[in-house]
CSV table of C-alpha atoms in Angstrom, one decimal:
chain,number,residue,atom,x,y,z
A,288,UNK,CA,5.0,-2.3,-18.1
A,289,UNK,CA,7.4,-4.9,-19.6
A,290,UNK,CA,8.8,-8.3,-18.8
A,291,UNK,CA,7.7,-9.8,-15.9
A,292,UNK,CA,9.5,-9.3,-12.4
A,293,UNK,CA,10.0,-13.9,-12.6
A,294,UNK,CA,11.7,-13.1,-15.6
A,295,UNK,CA,13.8,-10.3,-15.3
A,296,UNK,CA,17.4,-9.7,-15.6
A,297,UNK,CA,17.7,-8.6,-12.9
A,298,UNK,CA,17.2,-12.0,-10.1
A,299,UNK,CA,20.5,-13.2,-12.2
A,300,UNK,CA,21.9,-11.0,-9.0
A,301,UNK,CA,22.0,-11.9,-5.7
A,302,UNK,CA,19.5,-11.6,-3.7
A,303,UNK,CA,21.7,-9.6,-0.9
A,304,UNK,CA,22.4,-7.3,-4.0
A,305,UNK,CA,19.2,-6.6,-5.6
A,306,UNK,CA,17.0,-6.3,-2.2
A,307,UNK,CA,19.9,-3.5,-1.4
A,308,UNK,CA,18.7,-1.9,-5.6
A,309,UNK,CA,15.5,-2.4,-4.9
A,310,UNK,CA,16.0,-0.7,-0.4
A,311,UNK,CA,17.6,2.1,-2.2
A,312,UNK,CA,15.6,3.0,-5.1
A,313,UNK,CA,12.0,2.6,-2.8
A,314,UNK,CA,13.7,5.2,-0.6
A,315,UNK,CA,14.6,8.0,-3.5
A,316,UNK,CA,12.2,7.2,-5.8
A,317,UNK,CA,9.2,8.6,-2.2
A,318,UNK,CA,10.7,11.7,-3.1
A,319,UNK,CA,9.0,12.5,-5.8
A,320,UNK,CA,10.1,10.6,-9.2
A,321,UNK,CA,11.7,13.7,-11.4
A,322,UNK,CA,13.9,14.5,-8.2
A,323,UNK,CA,14.4,11.4,-8.1
A,324,UNK,CA,19.2,10.7,-8.7
A,325,UNK,CA,20.2,7.2,-9.4
A,326,UNK,CA,23.5,8.4,-8.4
A,327,UNK,CA,22.1,8.4,-4.9
A,328,UNK,CA,21.0,5.1,-5.1
A,329,UNK,CA,24.3,3.3,-7.2
A,330,UNK,CA,25.9,5.2,-3.7
A,331,UNK,CA,23.4,3.7,-1.6
A,332,UNK,CA,23.1,0.3,-3.4
A,333,UNK,CA,26.8,-0.8,-3.3
A,334,UNK,CA,27.2,-1.1,-7.5
A,335,UNK,CA,28.0,1.2,-10.2
A,336,UNK,CA,25.7,3.4,-12.7
A,337,UNK,CA,26.4,1.2,-15.8
A,338,UNK,CA,25.1,-2.1,-13.8
A,339,UNK,CA,22.3,-0.4,-13.3
A,340,UNK,CA,21.3,0.3,-16.2
A,341,UNK,CA,21.8,-2.4,-17.5
A,342,UNK,CA,19.8,-4.5,-15.6
A,343,UNK,CA,17.0,-1.6,-16.0
A,344,UNK,CA,17.3,0.6,-19.0
A,345,UNK,CA,16.4,3.7,-18.3
A,346,UNK,CA,15.5,5.1,-14.8
A,347,UNK,CA,11.6,5.1,-15.9
A,348,UNK,CA,12.5,1.7,-16.4
A,349,UNK,CA,13.4,1.0,-12.7
A,350,UNK,CA,10.4,2.9,-11.4
A,351,UNK,CA,7.9,0.6,-13.1
A,352,UNK,CA,10.1,-2.5,-12.0
A,353,UNK,CA,10.2,-0.9,-8.3
A,354,UNK,CA,6.0,-0.1,-8.7
A,355,UNK,CA,4.8,-3.7,-9.8
A,356,UNK,CA,7.5,-5.3,-7.3
A,357,UNK,CA,6.1,-3.3,-4.4
A,358,UNK,CA,2.5,-4.3,-5.2
A,359,UNK,CA,3.4,-8.2,-5.8
A,360,UNK,CA,4.8,-7.1,-2.1
A,361,UNK,CA,1.3,-5.7,-1.3
A,362,UNK,CA,-0.2,-9.1,-2.6
A,363,UNK,CA,1.9,-11.0,-1.1
A,364,UNK,CA,2.0,-10.1,2.4
A,365,UNK,CA,-1.2,-7.5,3.1
A,366,UNK,CA,-4.6,-9.0,0.2
A,367,UNK,CA,-3.5,-12.7,0.7
A,368,UNK,CA,-3.0,-12.3,4.5
A,369,UNK,CA,-7.4,-10.5,4.8
A,370,UNK,CA,-9.4,-13.2,6.5
A,371,UNK,CA,-12.5,-13.5,3.4
A,372,UNK,CA,-14.2,-16.1,6.2
A,373,UNK,CA,-14.9,-12.7,8.7
A,374,UNK,CA,-18.3,-11.5,8.1
A,375,UNK,CA,-18.4,-8.2,9.8
A,376,UNK,CA,-17.1,-5.5,7.7
A,377,UNK,CA,-16.9,-2.9,9.3
A,378,UNK,CA,-14.1,-5.7,12.0
A,379,UNK,CA,-12.2,-7.5,8.8
A,380,UNK,CA,-12.0,-3.5,8.0
A,381,UNK,CA,-10.4,-3.7,11.0
A,382,UNK,CA,-8.6,-6.1,10.4
A,383,UNK,CA,-7.1,-5.1,7.2
A,384,UNK,CA,-5.5,-1.9,9.3
A,385,UNK,CA,-3.6,-4.1,11.4
A,386,UNK,CA,-2.1,-5.5,8.7
A,387,UNK,CA,-1.9,-2.7,7.2
A,388,UNK,CA,0.4,-1.3,9.4
A,389,UNK,CA,2.5,-4.7,10.8
A,390,UNK,CA,4.0,-4.6,7.0
A,391,UNK,CA,4.3,-0.7,6.8
A,392,UNK,CA,7.1,-2.0,10.0
A,393,UNK,CA,8.3,-4.3,7.9
A,394,UNK,CA,8.5,-2.3,4.6
A,395,UNK,CA,9.1,1.3,5.6
A,396,UNK,CA,10.9,2.0,2.3
A,397,UNK,CA,8.2,1.1,0.7
A,398,UNK,CA,5.0,2.7,1.8
A,399,UNK,CA,7.1,6.1,1.6
A,400,UNK,CA,7.5,5.0,-1.9
A,401,UNK,CA,3.9,4.2,-3.1
A,402,UNK,CA,2.5,7.2,-0.6
A,403,UNK,CA,4.4,9.1,-3.1
A,404,UNK,CA,4.1,7.8,-6.6
A,405,UNK,CA,0.0,7.6,-5.4
A,406,UNK,CA,0.1,11.4,-4.8
A,407,UNK,CA,1.9,12.2,-8.4
A,408,UNK,CA,-0.6,9.7,-10.0
A,409,UNK,CA,-3.3,12.1,-9.0
A,410,UNK,CA,-1.4,15.0,-9.8
A,411,UNK,CA,-0.1,13.9,-12.8
A,412,UNK,CA,-2.1,10.9,-14.1
A,413,UNK,CA,-0.6,8.1,-16.4
A,414,UNK,CA,-2.1,5.3,-17.7
A,415,UNK,CA,0.8,2.7,-16.8
A,416,UNK,CA,0.9,3.3,-13.3
A,417,UNK,CA,-3.3,4.1,-12.8
A,418,UNK,CA,-3.4,0.6,-13.5
A,419,UNK,CA,-2.0,-0.6,-11.0
A,420,UNK,CA,-3.3,1.5,-8.4
A,421,UNK,CA,-6.5,1.0,-9.9
A,422,UNK,CA,-6.1,-3.1,-9.7
A,423,UNK,CA,-4.5,-3.5,-6.5
A,424,UNK,CA,-7.4,-1.4,-4.8
A,425,UNK,CA,-10.4,-3.7,-6.9
A,426,UNK,CA,-8.6,-6.2,-5.5
A,427,UNK,CA,-8.3,-5.7,-2.2
A,428,UNK,CA,-12.1,-3.4,-1.9
A,429,UNK,CA,-13.2,-6.8,-3.9
A,430,UNK,CA,-11.7,-9.8,-0.1
A,431,UNK,CA,-13.4,-6.6,1.9
A,432,UNK,CA,-16.9,-8.0,0.6
A,433,UNK,CA,-16.4,-11.3,0.0
A,434,UNK,CA,-18.5,-13.7,2.8
A,435,UNK,CA,-19.9,-10.3,4.3
A,436,UNK,CA,-23.2,-11.2,6.5
A,437,UNK,CA,-25.5,-8.7,5.1
A,438,UNK,CA,-28.2,-9.3,9.0
A,439,UNK,CA,-25.5,-7.3,10.7
A,440,UNK,CA,-26.8,-4.2,9.2
A,441,UNK,CA,-29.6,-2.1,10.6
A,442,UNK,CA,-33.4,-3.5,8.5
A,443,UNK,CA,-34.4,-1.0,6.0
A,444,UNK,CA,-30.5,0.2,4.8
A,445,UNK,CA,-29.3,-1.0,1.5
A,446,UNK,CA,-26.7,-3.6,2.8
A,447,UNK,CA,-24.4,-2.8,-0.9
A,448,UNK,CA,-24.6,0.9,0.2
A,449,UNK,CA,-23.5,0.3,3.8
A,450,UNK,CA,-20.8,-1.7,3.2
A,451,UNK,CA,-19.0,1.0,1.1
A,452,UNK,CA,-20.8,4.3,4.0
A,453,UNK,CA,-17.8,1.1,6.1
A,454,UNK,CA,-15.3,0.6,3.6
A,455,UNK,CA,-14.8,4.6,2.6
A,456,UNK,CA,-14.4,5.7,6.2
A,457,UNK,CA,-12.1,3.7,7.1
A,458,UNK,CA,-10.0,3.6,4.4
A,459,UNK,CA,-9.8,6.8,3.7
A,460,UNK,CA,-8.8,7.6,7.1
A,461,UNK,CA,-6.2,5.4,7.1
A,462,UNK,CA,-5.3,6.5,3.4
A,463,UNK,CA,-5.1,10.5,4.7
A,464,UNK,CA,-3.0,9.4,7.7
A,465,UNK,CA,-0.1,7.9,5.3
A,466,UNK,CA,-0.7,10.8,2.7
A,467,UNK,CA,-0.2,13.8,5.1
A,468,UNK,CA,3.0,12.5,7.6
A,469,UNK,CA,5.9,13.5,6.3
A,470,UNK,CA,7.1,9.5,6.3
A,471,UNK,CA,6.2,6.2,7.3
A,472,UNK,CA,7.7,6.8,10.7
A,473,UNK,CA,5.7,9.7,11.4
A,474,UNK,CA,3.1,7.3,10.6
A,475,UNK,CA,4.5,5.5,13.5
A,476,UNK,CA,5.3,8.3,16.0
A,477,UNK,CA,1.2,8.2,15.8
A,478,UNK,CA,0.3,4.8,16.1
A,479,UNK,CA,-1.6,5.1,18.5
A,480,UNK,CA,-3.1,7.8,18.5
A,481,UNK,CA,-4.2,6.9,14.9
A,482,UNK,CA,-6.0,3.4,16.0
A,483,UNK,CA,-7.9,5.2,19.5
A,484,UNK,CA,-9.4,7.9,16.2
A,485,UNK,CA,-10.1,4.6,14.4
A,486,UNK,CA,-11.9,3.1,17.5
A,487,UNK,CA,-13.9,6.0,17.3
A,488,UNK,CA,-14.9,6.1,13.5
A,489,UNK,CA,-15.7,2.1,14.4
A,490,UNK,CA,-18.2,3.0,17.1
A,491,UNK,CA,-20.3,5.1,14.6
A,492,UNK,CA,-20.0,3.0,12.2
A,493,UNK,CA,-21.6,0.1,14.6
A,494,UNK,CA,-24.3,2.1,15.7
A,495,UNK,CA,-25.5,4.2,12.5
A,496,UNK,CA,-25.1,0.9,10.1
A,497,UNK,CA,-25.1,-2.2,12.7
A,498,UNK,CA,-28.7,-2.8,14.9
């Protein structure tokens, strides 16, 4: 998607102003790429429209930068914190859910943006956007499946398939709750209920898959 984040010309902007631009853009693009308005972005960020296009060239250029930036935050503040020493995959998946929720409180605009970007990608596939989602997803799966104790599974169960069942169940539940709520604020308001429901799924998985 063009130049790297580290060498992008926006790095010449002071950090506080840069964060305002990023947050304003994420909030606006969370409404959808087509309806997102650069006039609203510059107004909230407190910069001129000319300066915005000086740094990003086009609306698509800004969108691509925001998407790449969001993926880097996911890597640094979510994937990097997954405990690869945890050998119980169901416990590890539970921990990743809590990490994801912590991140949603820290960066609510990021989650709203990524949820909308994911839905838009499904509706109107774009090769470059799909590449970022695929890479993030594959890296997350790799970290979750790393170093798991397959002896926990019942005898006669294919360990790889059992691990995938646990992964797909809990990740699918989490994704469905995020994409089916209007905003991350709504998701956070329902957090306790989601956790209780998730515990029920975890209990079923343990009874079904473990000895």
